[in-house]
Amino acid sequence: MHDFKQAAHDNLTNTHLRQTLRKSTRTSLLKRSQVVQELGEDTWQQLRRRAHQIKKETIAHLDEYLEQLEAHLTEQGVQVFWAETAAEANDYIIQLAKREGASFVVKSKSMTTEEIDLNPALQAAGINPIETDLGEYIVQLAGERPSHITAPALHKSREDIARLFQEKLGIDYTDNPQELTKIARQKLRQKFLTAKIGVSGVNFAIAENGTLVVIENEANARLCMTLPDVHVAVMGIEKVIPKLEHLPTFLRLLPRSATGQKFTSYVSLIRGAQSSGKAVHLVLLDNGRSEMLADPRFHQALYCIRCGACLNTCPVYQRVGGHTYGWVYPGPIGAILTPKYQGLTQGKDLPFASSLCGSCTDICPVQIDLHHLLLWLRQAVVSSGSDRHLIEAVAMKFWTITMISPLLYRLASRLVRWLPQRAFHYIPGWTETRDFPSPAPKTFREIWNESLK
Amino acid sequence: MKIALFVPCIVDQFYPHVAVSAVRILRRLGHEVVFPVEQTCCGQPAFNSGYHAEARRVAKRLVKVFSGADSIVSVSGSCTTMVTCFYPKWLMDPALAGDVRHIASHMYEFSDFLVNQLQTVDVGARFPHKVTYHDACHGLRELRIKSEPRQLLAAVRELELVEMDNAEECCGFGGTFAVKFTEISTAMGNDKITGVCATGADYLTAGDSSCLMHLNGLLKRQNIPIQTIHYAEILANQ
């Protein structure tokens, strides 16, 4: 099983990685705060409230909106496939590729396909997945996973990427971003032209008219969706929004939160297959979402629009990086989604690996109460027995008995003061890096009774 | 005004002078201060660790102890948050509902109480040092206290208040987080200290003794001669 603490240790002691993470997250936050300021704090807060309301309404009637979406898509000739599990989604896409006789597929950036492990599944079926988003391309070349929701190669410095390209593509070393991009484009261009299938994610799907919305900066998603004869879009069921009029709110929030842009370079609205003559398939993925929907405390985690801002602002993410979290979604939102989708045992450390500082909740463009959800998840982990700490459980019992009895509390205060000073020199988990204070000679209540009453 | 003092367990045990300072300031301003001696803890250590049944027993006691008080003041943003933000959402007990609402709406963090309830900014203090203020997370993001402690500190005679770049970034304490994830907590604390050192301040102050305990522990271990002090102690100094 993935060991969060070990991974955190490895990354914390990797000075180069820490500098890269710090620089990248700071840059993202700075750009974000500039475009938010330009818009004005009041407008920003209004947008957040509006987005929260839209999501709340959508998630409350998710079944209806999904049925509307399906009906409109079907009218337009889009094949809709409901996938309850990751395996069902993967099988559908593999069968499709086989039917088309495709030896490879071109893919644009999609965390949902990362979630279902589409790439390994395709490879196992003898089909080569080719990532065409630059960040994803880098990560794929390195044989890694994205470490961030919107910036997959955030953990890599420019020099890291230059060395990777030199080694894997056999080119001369260059760390010029334009040149590196040009090289990747040349490699990918041929693939776009010959691909039989293109796979994309979906940012929003509009229920009232069956429009799929994909936003991006590199136009690679547009190529994936238009050049091959078959386009397969994969989306989590929570990505539906009721109406077209709701879209602008999200288009103003998402790029600003994700990359600090006022708008992305490309916004594609895809309406059916009739006009293009291409086949369009939509895989609607559940994979644990219905279960989350049924949980009134956690269903707001389904409001997430995958901007990654909570990762950038999280003091823990900034220091340990995305791979430490052990699954596809890192940071505060990942610390909720991983235990909820993968099981409390798999993600047992994650809700605790937070100082609960709340900066994630403040930055979230759809106002998910992220750090409070982590708090409720802690209780779920403890009460499920997924992570048994006998000493902690016993200590909590003693603590409770002491705290509900002023007499025992006073007695314990006395007892602690009889201990020799050196008893406070070794407090496991604390004194390895910090001094621990000795208790004050007198407690406040003693001082109060003696001289303040 | 009659003010009931809520003294968090960490202050009671390790930093009693923070609470003594609060008593002195409030009395200096002409108010009556009482300390219900039956109080112990708000329950937050167990609550934040996921032990809600245990936390509930402790929290219920606190509610009963303060049920008759009309102004409750605490020298911790974190413990105030537990009572004012979390009790109403979490402490569901029909028999206590009225008392929970009462205590949650009548408890104030000390700086919030001085500035917004008593309308006092100048408490007649003097502190001839260079000071930087750390925004502890609960005070800042749950209670939205940001200007109040700064206004109070700015009114202290001979005090020079300097801002650090990372004042709003978490110090890495986070309750049991500090011991469960020692390395991450330490990395966060050390970055905070770098920001503190860059200001050239002699004193680092905040509204939560727990954050200061963590930061002071790091400063001492690294022999950095910056003192930590709760802002209430600065305000009591004359």
JSON list of N, CA and C in Angstrom, two decimals, chain A residues 5 9 319 352 355 357 362 371-372 375 378-379 382 392 397 400 403-404 406 409 413 417 429 431-435 437 440 442-445 448 452, chain B residues 12-13 16 27 33 35 37 39-40 48-49 51-52 54 57 61 86 137 141-142 144 169-170 178 180-183 185-186 191 214 217-218 220-221:
[
{"chain": "A", "resi": 5, "resn": "LYS", "atom": "N", "xyz": [3.64, 8.89, 4.48]},
{"chain": "A", "resi": 5, "resn": "LYS", "atom": "CA", "xyz": [4.72, 9.49, 5.27]},
{"chain": "A", "resi": 5, "resn": "LYS", "atom": "C", "xyz": [6.09, 9.28, 4.63]},
{"chain": "A", "resi": 9, "resn": "HIS", "atom": "N", "xyz": [8.47, 12.16, 3.22]},
{"chain": "A", "resi": 9, "resn": "HIS", "atom": "CA", "xyz": [9.87, 12.26, 3.67]},
{"chain": "A", "resi": 9, "resn": "HIS", "atom": "C", "xyz": [10.81, 12.37, 2.46]},
{"chain": "A", "resi": 319, "resn": "ARG", "atom": "N", "xyz": [4.76, 21.56, -0.20]},
{"chain": "A", "resi": 319, "resn": "ARG", "atom": "CA", "xyz": [6.02, 21.01, 0.32]},
{"chain": "A", "resi": 319, "resn": "ARG", "atom": "C", "xyz": [6.23, 19.53, -0.03]},
{"chain": "A", "resi": 352, "resn": "PHE", "atom": "N", "xyz": [-5.74, 13.38, 7.69]},
{"chain": "A", "resi": 352, "resn": "PHE", "atom": "CA", "xyz": [-4.95, 13.85, 8.84]},
{"chain": "A", "resi": 352, "resn": "PHE", "atom": "C", "xyz": [-3.73, 14.67, 8.40]},
{"chain": "A", "resi": 355, "resn": "SER", "atom": "N", "xyz": [-3.03, 20.67, 8.17]},
{"chain": "A", "resi": 355, "resn": "SER", "atom": "CA", "xyz": [-3.06, 21.46, 9.41]},
{"chain": "A", "resi": 355, "resn": "SER", "atom": "C", "xyz": [-4.43, 22.12, 9.57]},
{"chain": "A", "resi": 357, "resn": "CYS", "atom": "N", "xyz": [-5.69, 24.49, 7.88]},
{"chain": "A", "resi": 357, "resn": "CYS", "atom": "CA", "xyz": [-5.52, 25.95, 7.91]},
{"chain": "A", "resi": 357, "resn": "CYS", "atom": "C", "xyz": [-6.65, 26.66, 7.19]},
{"chain": "A", "resi": 362, "resn": "ASP", "atom": "N", "xyz": [-10.94, 28.88, 1.30]},
{"chain": "A", "resi": 362, "resn": "ASP", "atom": "CA", "xyz": [-11.00, 30.28, 0.88]},
{"chain": "A", "resi": 362, "resn": "ASP", "atom": "C", "xyz": [-10.76, 30.45, -0.62]},
{"chain": "A", "resi": 371, "resn": "HIS", "atom": "N", "xyz": [-11.72, 22.07, 4.05]},
{"chain": "A", "resi": 371, "resn": "HIS", "atom": "CA", "xyz": [-11.02, 21.65, 5.28]},
{"chain": "A", "resi": 371, "resn": "HIS", "atom": "C", "xyz": [-11.98, 21.10, 6.34]},
{"chain": "A", "resi": 372, "resn": "HIS", "atom": "N", "xyz": [-13.24, 21.51, 6.26]},
{"chain": "A", "resi": 372, "resn": "HIS", "atom": "CA", "xyz": [-14.19, 20.91, 7.20]},
{"chain": "A", "resi": 372, "resn": "HIS", "atom": "C", "xyz": [-14.55, 19.49, 6.78]},
{"chain": "A", "resi": 375, "resn": "LEU", "atom": "N", "xyz": [-12.09, 17.27, 8.19]},
{"chain": "A", "resi": 375, "resn": "LEU", "atom": "CA", "xyz": [-12.35, 17.06, 9.61]},
{"chain": "A", "resi": 375, "resn": "LEU", "atom": "C", "xyz": [-13.39, 15.96, 9.82]},
{"chain": "A", "resi": 378, "resn": "ARG", "atom": "N", "xyz": [-11.91, 12.57, 9.10]},
{"chain": "A", "resi": 378, "resn": "ARG", "atom": "CA", "xyz": [-11.08, 12.04, 10.19]},
{"chain": "A", "resi": 378, "resn": "ARG", "atom": "C", "xyz": [-11.95, 11.19, 11.12]},
{"chain": "A", "resi": 379, "resn": "GLN", "atom": "N", "xyz": [-13.13, 11.74, 11.40]},
{"chain": "A", "resi": 379, "resn": "GLN", "atom": "CA", "xyz": [-14.03, 10.99, 12.27]},
{"chain": "A", "resi": 379, "resn": "GLN", "atom": "C", "xyz": [-14.44, 9.68, 11.61]},
{"chain": "A", "resi": 382, "resn": "VAL", "atom": "N", "xyz": [-11.56, 7.18, 11.95]},
{"chain": "A", "resi": 382, "resn": "VAL", "atom": "CA", "xyz": [-11.43, 6.66, 13.32]},
{"chain": "A", "resi": 382, "resn": "VAL", "atom": "C", "xyz": [-12.57, 5.70, 13.64]},
{"chain": "A", "resi": 392, "resn": "GLU", "atom": "N", "xyz": [-3.19, 5.87, 20.90]},
{"chain": "A", "resi": 392, "resn": "GLU", "atom": "CA", "xyz": [-3.97, 7.11, 20.76]},
{"chain": "A", "resi": 392, "resn": "GLU", "atom": "C", "xyz": [-5.38, 6.93, 21.33]},
{"chain": "A", "resi": 397, "resn": "LYS", "atom": "N", "xyz": [-9.18, 8.18, 25.80]},
{"chain": "A", "resi": 397, "resn": "LYS", "atom": "CA", "xyz": [-10.07, 7.78, 26.90]},
{"chain": "A", "resi": 397, "resn": "LYS", "atom": "C", "xyz": [-9.63, 8.45, 28.20]},
{"chain": "A", "resi": 400, "resn": "THR", "atom": "N", "xyz": [-10.27, 12.15, 28.16]},
{"chain": "A", "resi": 400, "resn": "THR", "atom": "CA", "xyz": [-11.68, 12.47, 28.36]},
{"chain": "A", "resi": 400, "resn": "THR", "atom": "C", "xyz": [-12.06, 12.40, 29.85]},
{"chain": "A", "resi": 403, "resn": "MET", "atom": "N", "xyz": [-10.66, 15.36, 31.59]},
{"chain": "A", "resi": 403, "resn": "MET", "atom": "CA", "xyz": [-11.24, 16.65, 31.24]},
{"chain": "A", "resi": 403, "resn": "MET", "atom": "C", "xyz": [-12.68, 16.81, 31.72]},
{"chain": "A", "resi": 404, "resn": "ILE", "atom": "N", "xyz": [-13.36, 15.70, 32.00]},
{"chain": "A", "resi": 404, "resn": "ILE", "atom": "CA", "xyz": [-14.73, 15.88, 32.48]},
{"chain": "A", "resi": 404, "resn": "ILE", "atom": "C", "xyz": [-14.81, 15.92, 34.00]},
{"chain": "A", "resi": 406, "resn": "PRO", "atom": "N", "xyz": [-13.09, 18.11, 37.04]},
{"chain": "A", "resi": 406, "resn": "PRO", "atom": "CA", "xyz": [-12.16, 19.15, 37.50]},
{"chain": "A", "resi": 406, "resn": "PRO", "atom": "C", "xyz": [-11.20, 18.64, 38.57]},
{"chain": "A", "resi": 409, "resn": "TYR", "atom": "N", "xyz": [-8.57, 16.68, 36.83]},
{"chain": "A", "resi": 409, "resn": "TYR", "atom": "CA", "xyz": [-7.78, 17.63, 36.05]},
{"chain": "A", "resi": 409, "resn": "TYR", "atom": "C", "xyz": [-6.73, 18.29, 36.96]},
{"chain": "A", "resi": 413, "resn": "SER", "atom": "N", "xyz": [-2.72, 17.87, 36.83]},
{"chain": "A", "resi": 413, "resn": "SER", "atom": "CA", "xyz": [-1.83, 19.04, 36.76]},
{"chain": "A", "resi": 413, "resn": "SER", "atom": "C", "xyz": [-0.71, 18.92, 37.79]},
{"chain": "A", "resi": 417, "resn": "ARG", "atom": "N", "xyz": [3.58, 18.19, 37.29]},
{"chain": "A", "resi": 417, "resn": "ARG", "atom": "CA", "xyz": [4.60, 19.06, 37.87]},
{"chain": "A", "resi": 417, "resn": "ARG", "atom": "C", "xyz": [5.57, 18.33, 38.79]},
{"chain": "A", "resi": 429, "resn": "GLY", "atom": "N", "xyz": [7.58, 12.61, 18.20]},
{"chain": "A", "resi": 429, "resn": "GLY", "atom": "CA", "xyz": [6.89, 13.39, 17.17]},
{"chain": "A", "resi": 429, "resn": "GLY", "atom": "C", "xyz": [7.09, 14.89, 17.34]},
{"chain": "A", "resi": 431, "resn": "THR", "atom": "N", "xyz": [9.83, 16.44, 19.88]},
{"chain": "A", "resi": 431, "resn": "THR", "atom": "CA", "xyz": [11.17, 16.90, 20.27]},
{"chain": "A", "resi": 431, "resn": "THR", "atom": "C", "xyz": [12.28, 16.49, 19.30]},
{"chain": "A", "resi": 432, "resn": "GLU", "atom": "N", "xyz": [11.93, 15.73, 18.25]},
{"chain": "A", "resi": 432, "resn": "GLU", "atom": "CA", "xyz": [12.95, 15.43, 17.24]},
{"chain": "A", "resi": 432, "resn": "GLU", "atom": "C", "xyz": [13.43, 16.73, 16.59]},
{"chain": "A", "resi": 433, "resn": "THR", "atom": "N", "xyz": [12.52, 17.68, 16.44]},
{"chain": "A", "resi": 433, "resn": "THR", "atom": "CA", "xyz": [12.88, 18.92, 15.73]},
{"chain": "A", "resi": 433, "resn": "THR", "atom": "C", "xyz": [12.67, 20.18, 16.54]},
{"chain": "A", "resi": 434, "resn": "ARG", "atom": "N", "xyz": [11.96, 20.05, 17.68]},
{"chain": "A", "resi": 434, "resn": "ARG", "atom": "CA", "xyz": [11.57, 21.24, 18.44]},
{"chain": "A", "resi": 434, "resn": "ARG", "atom": "C", "xyz": [11.78, 21.02, 19.93]},
{"chain": "A", "resi": 435, "resn": "ASP", "atom": "N", "xyz": [12.00, 22.10, 20.67]},
{"chain": "A", "resi": 435, "resn": "ASP", "atom": "CA", "xyz": [12.01, 21.99, 22.13]},
{"chain": "A", "resi": 435, "resn": "ASP", "atom": "C", "xyz": [10.56, 21.95, 22.60]},
{"chain": "A", "resi": 437, "resn": "PRO", "atom": "N", "xyz": [8.07, 22.86, 25.91]},
{"chain": "A", "resi": 437, "resn": "PRO", "atom": "CA", "xyz": [8.17, 23.65, 27.14]},
{"chain": "A", "resi": 437, "resn": "PRO", "atom": "C", "xyz": [7.86, 22.81, 28.39]},
{"chain": "A", "resi": 440, "resn": "ALA", "atom": "N", "xyz": [4.23, 25.40, 33.33]},
{"chain": "A", "resi": 440, "resn": "ALA", "atom": "CA", "xyz": [4.48, 26.57, 34.17]},
{"chain": "A", "resi": 440, "resn": "ALA", "atom": "C", "xyz": [4.48, 26.13, 35.64]},
{"chain": "A", "resi": 442, "resn": "LYS", "atom": "N", "xyz": [3.02, 27.24, 38.16]},
{"chain": "A", "resi": 442, "resn": "LYS", "atom": "CA", "xyz": [1.65, 27.18, 38.65]},
{"chain": "A", "resi": 442, "resn": "LYS", "atom": "C", "xyz": [0.68, 27.30, 37.49]},
{"chain": "A", "resi": 443, "resn": "THR", "atom": "N", "xyz": [-0.44, 26.57, 37.56]},
{"chain": "A", "resi": 443, "resn": "THR", "atom": "CA", "xyz": [-1.45, 26.71, 36.52]},
{"chain": "A", "resi": 443, "resn": "THR", "atom": "C", "xyz": [-2.18, 28.04, 36.71]},
{"chain": "A", "resi": 444, "resn": "PHE", "atom": "N", "xyz": [-2.92, 28.45, 35.68]},
{"chain": "A", "resi": 444, "resn": "PHE", "atom": "CA", "xyz": [-3.67, 29.69, 35.81]},
{"chain": "A", "resi": 444, "resn": "PHE", "atom": "C", "xyz": [-4.66, 29.61, 36.96]},
{"chain": "A", "resi": 445, "resn": "ARG", "atom": "N", "xyz": [-5.31, 28.43, 37.08]},
{"chain": "A", "resi": 445, "resn": "ARG", "atom": "CA", "xyz": [-6.34, 28.36, 38.13]},
{"chain": "A", "resi": 445, "resn": "ARG", "atom": "C", "xyz": [-5.74, 28.46, 39.52]},
{"chain": "A", "resi": 448, "resn": "TRP", "atom": "N", "xyz": [-5.08, 32.13, 39.91]},
{"chain": "A", "resi": 448, "resn": "TRP", "atom": "CA", "xyz": [-6.40, 32.79, 40.12]},
{"chain": "A", "resi": 448, "resn": "TRP", "atom": "C", "xyz": [-6.84, 32.65, 41.58]},
{"chain": "A", "resi": 452, "resn": "LEU", "atom": "N", "xyz": [-5.82, 36.31, 42.20]},
{"chain": "A", "resi": 452, "resn": "LEU", "atom": "CA", "xyz": [-6.62, 37.10, 41.26]},
{"chain": "A", "resi": 452, "resn": "LEU", "atom": "C", "xyz": [-8.11, 37.14, 41.56]},
{"chain": "B", "resi": 12, "resn": "ASP", "atom": "N", "xyz": [-3.61, 27.33, 30.48]},
{"chain": "B", "resi": 12, "resn": "ASP", "atom": "CA", "xyz": [-3.66, 27.00, 31.90]},
{"chain": "B", "resi": 12, "resn": "ASP", "atom": "C", "xyz": [-2.37, 26.29, 32.34]},
{"chain": "B", "resi": 13, "resn": "GLN", "atom": "N", "xyz": [-1.93, 25.34, 31.52]},
{"chain": "B", "resi": 13, "resn": "GLN", "atom": "CA", "xyz": [-0.80, 24.50, 31.90]},
{"chain": "B", "resi": 13, "resn": "GLN", "atom": "C", "xyz": [0.57, 25.12, 31.61]},
{"chain": "B", "resi": 16, "resn": "PRO", "atom": "N", "xyz": [0.22, 30.40, 31.71]},
{"chain": "B", "resi": 16, "resn": "PRO", "atom": "CA", "xyz": [-0.83, 31.04, 32.52]},
{"chain": "B", "resi": 16, "resn": "PRO", "atom": "C", "xyz": [-0.79, 32.56, 32.45]},
{"chain": "B", "resi": 27, "resn": "ARG", "atom": "N", "xyz": [-9.59, 44.29, 33.71]},
{"chain": "B", "resi": 27, "resn": "ARG", "atom": "CA", "xyz": [-9.84, 45.01, 34.98]},
{"chain": "B", "resi": 27, "resn": "ARG", "atom": "C", "xyz": [-9.39, 46.45, 34.88]},
{"chain": "B", "resi": 33, "resn": "VAL", "atom": "N", "xyz": [-14.11, 40.61, 36.10]},
{"chain": "B", "resi": 33, "resn": "VAL", "atom": "CA", "xyz": [-13.72, 39.36, 35.44]},
{"chain": "B", "resi": 33, "resn": "VAL", "atom": "C", "xyz": [-13.95, 38.19, 36.37]},
{"chain": "B", "resi": 35, "resn": "PHE", "atom": "N", "xyz": [-13.75, 33.80, 36.67]},
{"chain": "B", "resi": 35, "resn": "PHE", "atom": "CA", "xyz": [-13.16, 32.61, 36.07]},
{"chain": "B", "resi": 35, "resn": "PHE", "atom": "C", "xyz": [-13.91, 31.39, 36.62]},
{"chain": "B", "resi": 37, "resn": "VAL", "atom": "N", "xyz": [-14.24, 28.13, 37.73]},
{"chain": "B", "resi": 37, "resn": "VAL", "atom": "CA", "xyz": [-13.14, 27.20, 37.96]},
{"chain": "B", "resi": 37, "resn": "VAL", "atom": "C", "xyz": [-13.46, 25.76, 37.55]},
{"chain": "B", "resi": 39, "resn": "GLN", "atom": "N", "xyz": [-14.27, 24.85, 34.65]},
{"chain": "B", "resi": 39, "resn": "GLN", "atom": "CA", "xyz": [-13.94, 24.66, 33.23]},
{"chain": "B", "resi": 39, "resn": "GLN", "atom": "C", "xyz": [-12.67, 23.85, 33.05]},
{"chain": "B", "resi": 40, "resn": "THR", "atom": "N", "xyz": [-12.60, 23.08, 31.96]},
{"chain": "B", "resi": 40, "resn": "THR", "atom": "CA", "xyz": [-11.36, 22.38, 31.63]},
{"chain": "B", "resi": 40, "resn": "THR", "atom": "C", "xyz": [-10.96, 22.68, 30.18]},
{"chain": "B", "resi": 48, "resn": "ASN", "atom": "N", "xyz": [-10.62, 17.20, 16.65]},
{"chain": "B", "resi": 48, "resn": "ASN", "atom": "CA", "xyz": [-9.77, 17.28, 15.46]},
{"chain": "B", "resi": 48, "resn": "ASN", "atom": "C", "xyz": [-9.07, 15.96, 15.14]},
{"chain": "B", "resi": 49, "resn": "SER", "atom": "N", "xyz": [-8.98, 15.08, 16.11]},
{"chain": "B", "resi": 49, "resn": "SER", "atom": "CA", "xyz": [-8.34, 13.79, 15.86]},
{"chain": "B", "resi": 49, "resn": "SER", "atom": "C", "xyz": [-9.35, 12.74, 15.42]},
{"chain": "B", "resi": 51, "resn": "TYR", "atom": "N", "xyz": [-12.04, 11.75, 17.24]},
{"chain": "B", "resi": 51, "resn": "TYR", "atom": "CA", "xyz": [-12.69, 11.07, 18.37]},
{"chain": "B", "resi": 51, "resn": "TYR", "atom": "C", "xyz": [-13.88, 11.91, 18.85]},
{"chain": "B", "resi": 52, "resn": "HIS", "atom": "N", "xyz": [-14.94, 11.85, 18.09]},
{"chain": "B", "resi": 52, "resn": "HIS", "atom": "CA", "xyz": [-16.05, 12.76, 18.35]},
{"chain": "B", "resi": 52, "resn": "HIS", "atom": "C", "xyz": [-16.86, 12.41, 19.60]},
{"chain": "B", "resi": 54, "resn": "GLU", "atom": "N", "xyz": [-15.73, 11.16, 22.39]},
{"chain": "B", "resi": 54, "resn": "GLU", "atom": "CA", "xyz": [-14.95, 11.65, 23.53]},
{"chain": "B", "resi": 54, "resn": "GLU", "atom": "C", "xyz": [-15.05, 13.18, 23.60]},
{"chain": "B", "resi": 57, "resn": "ARG", "atom": "N", "xyz": [-18.33, 14.58, 25.09]},
{"chain": "B", "resi": 57, "resn": "ARG", "atom": "CA", "xyz": [-18.48, 14.57, 26.56]},
{"chain": "B", "resi": 57, "resn": "ARG", "atom": "C", "xyz": [-17.80, 15.79, 27.17]},
{"chain": "B", "resi": 61, "resn": "ARG", "atom": "N", "xyz": [-19.63, 19.55, 28.87]},
{"chain": "B", "resi": 61, "resn": "ARG", "atom": "CA", "xyz": [-19.31, 20.12, 30.18]},
{"chain": "B", "resi": 61, "resn": "ARG", "atom": "C", "xyz": [-19.07, 21.62, 30.05]},
{"chain": "B", "resi": 86, "resn": "PHE", "atom": "N", "xyz": [-17.87, 25.34, 15.57]},
{"chain": "B", "resi": 86, "resn": "PHE", "atom": "CA", "xyz": [-18.13, 23.90, 15.47]},
{"chain": "B", "resi": 86, "resn": "PHE", "atom": "C", "xyz": [-19.23, 23.39, 16.41]},
{"chain": "B", "resi": 137, "resn": "CYS", "atom": "N", "xyz": [-4.32, 30.47, 11.95]},
{"chain": "B", "resi": 137, "resn": "CYS", "atom": "CA", "xyz": [-5.34, 30.15, 10.94]},
{"chain": "B", "resi": 137, "resn": "CYS", "atom": "C", "xyz": [-6.79, 30.24, 11.43]},
{"chain": "B", "resi": 141, "resn": "ARG", "atom": "N", "xyz": [-9.09, 32.65, 9.42]},
{"chain": "B", "resi": 141, "resn": "ARG", "atom": "CA", "xyz": [-10.00, 32.13, 8.40]},
{"chain": "B", "resi": 141, "resn": "ARG", "atom": "C", "xyz": [-11.34, 31.59, 8.92]},
{"chain": "B", "resi": 142, "resn": "GLU", "atom": "N", "xyz": [-11.43, 31.34, 10.22]},
{"chain": "B", "resi": 142, "resn": "GLU", "atom": "CA", "xyz": [-12.73, 30.92, 10.75]},
{"chain": "B", "resi": 142, "resn": "GLU", "atom": "C", "xyz": [-13.44, 32.11, 11.39]},
{"chain": "B", "resi": 144, "resn": "ARG", "atom": "N", "xyz": [-12.31, 35.34, 11.00]},
{"chain": "B", "resi": 144, "resn": "ARG", "atom": "CA", "xyz": [-12.04, 36.53, 10.17]},
{"chain": "B", "resi": 144, "resn": "ARG", "atom": "C", "xyz": [-11.49, 37.69, 11.00]},
{"chain": "B", "resi": 169, "resn": "GLU", "atom": "N", "xyz": [0.31, 32.66, 6.16]},
{"chain": "B", "resi": 169, "resn": "GLU", "atom": "CA", "xyz": [0.55, 31.24, 5.87]},
{"chain": "B", "resi": 169, "resn": "GLU", "atom": "C", "xyz": [0.63, 30.45, 7.17]},
{"chain": "B", "resi": 170, "resn": "CYS", "atom": "N", "xyz": [0.03, 29.27, 7.15]},
{"chain": "B", "resi": 170, "resn": "CYS", "atom": "CA", "xyz": [0.00, 28.41, 8.34]},
{"chain": "B", "resi": 170, "resn": "CYS", "atom": "C", "xyz": [1.40, 28.13, 8.86]},
{"chain": "B", "resi": 178, "resn": "ALA", "atom": "N", "xyz": [1.02, 18.27, 14.13]},
{"chain": "B", "resi": 178, "resn": "ALA", "atom": "CA", "xyz": [2.41, 18.59, 14.47]},
{"chain": "B", "resi": 178, "resn": "ALA", "atom": "C", "xyz": [3.20, 17.35, 14.89]},
{"chain": "B", "resi": 180, "resn": "LYS", "atom": "N", "xyz": [1.91, 14.02, 14.28]},
{"chain": "B", "resi": 180, "resn": "LYS", "atom": "CA", "xyz": [1.69, 12.92, 13.33]},
{"chain": "B", "resi": 180, "resn": "LYS", "atom": "C", "xyz": [2.52, 13.11, 12.07]},
{"chain": "B", "resi": 181, "resn": "PHE", "atom": "N", "xyz": [2.71, 14.35, 11.69]},
{"chain": "B", "resi": 181, "resn": "PHE", "atom": "CA", "xyz": [3.48, 14.64, 10.48]},
{"chain": "B", "resi": 181, "resn": "PHE", "atom": "C", "xyz": [4.59, 15.62, 10.82]},
{"chain": "B", "resi": 182, "resn": "THR", "atom": "N", "xyz": [5.47, 15.16, 11.70]},
{"chain": "B", "resi": 182, "resn": "THR", "atom": "CA", "xyz": [6.53, 16.01, 12.25]},
{"chain": "B", "resi": 182, "resn": "THR", "atom": "C", "xyz": [7.33, 16.73, 11.15]},
{"chain": "B", "resi": 183, "resn": "GLU", "atom": "N", "xyz": [7.69, 15.98, 10.13]},
{"chain": "B", "resi": 183, "resn": "GLU", "atom": "CA", "xyz": [8.57, 16.57, 9.10]},
{"chain": "B", "resi": 183, "resn": "GLU", "atom": "C", "xyz": [7.88, 17.68, 8.33]},
{"chain": "B", "resi": 185, "resn": "SER", "atom": "N", "xyz": [5.23, 19.43, 9.31]},
{"chain": "B", "resi": 185, "resn": "SER", "atom": "CA", "xyz": [4.98, 20.50, 10.27]},
{"chain": "B", "resi": 185, "resn": "SER", "atom": "C", "xyz": [6.23, 21.35, 10.48]},
{"chain": "B", "resi": 186, "resn": "THR", "atom": "N", "xyz": [7.36, 20.66, 10.59]},
{"chain": "B", "resi": 186, "resn": "THR", "atom": "CA", "xyz": [8.63, 21.36, 10.82]},
{"chain": "B", "resi": 186, "resn": "THR", "atom": "C", "xyz": [9.02, 22.19, 9.59]},
{"chain": "B", "resi": 191, "resn": "ASP", "atom": "N", "xyz": [9.78, 27.58, 7.39]},
{"chain": "B", "resi": 191, "resn": "ASP", "atom": "CA", "xyz": [9.52, 28.63, 6.39]},
{"chain": "B", "resi": 191, "resn": "ASP", "atom": "C", "xyz": [8.90, 29.86, 7.04]},
{"chain": "B", "resi": 214, "resn": "HIS", "atom": "N", "xyz": [4.86, 25.85, 19.18]},
{"chain": "B", "resi": 214, "resn": "HIS", "atom": "CA", "xyz": [5.52, 25.17, 18.08]},
{"chain": "B", "resi": 214, "resn": "HIS", "atom": "C", "xyz": [6.66, 26.02, 17.51]},
{"chain": "B", "resi": 217, "resn": "GLY", "atom": "N", "xyz": [9.50, 26.45, 19.97]},
{"chain": "B", "resi": 217, "resn": "GLY", "atom": "CA", "xyz": [10.28, 25.21, 20.04]},
{"chain": "B", "resi": 217, "resn": "GLY", "atom": "C", "xyz": [11.31, 25.13, 18.92]},
{"chain": "B", "resi": 218, "resn": "LEU", "atom": "N", "xyz": [10.90, 25.56, 17.73]},
{"chain": "B", "resi": 218, "resn": "LEU", "atom": "CA", "xyz": [11.83, 25.55, 16.58]},
{"chain": "B", "resi": 218, "resn": "LEU", "atom": "C", "xyz": [12.91, 26.61, 16.74]},
{"chain": "B", "resi": 220, "resn": "LYS", "atom": "N", "xyz": [14.07, 27.95, 19.51]},
{"chain": "B", "resi": 220, "resn": "LYS", "atom": "CA", "xyz": [15.01, 27.60, 20.58]},
{"chain": "B", "resi": 220, "resn": "LYS", "atom": "C", "xyz": [15.97, 26.52, 20.11]},
{"chain": "B", "resi": 221, "resn": "ARG", "atom": "N", "xyz": [15.41, 25.51, 19.43]},
{"chain": "B", "resi": 221, "resn": "ARG", "atom": "CA", "xyz": [16.26, 24.41, 18.97]},
{"chain": "B", "resi": 221, "resn": "ARG", "atom": "C", "xyz": [17.34, 24.93, 18.03]}
]
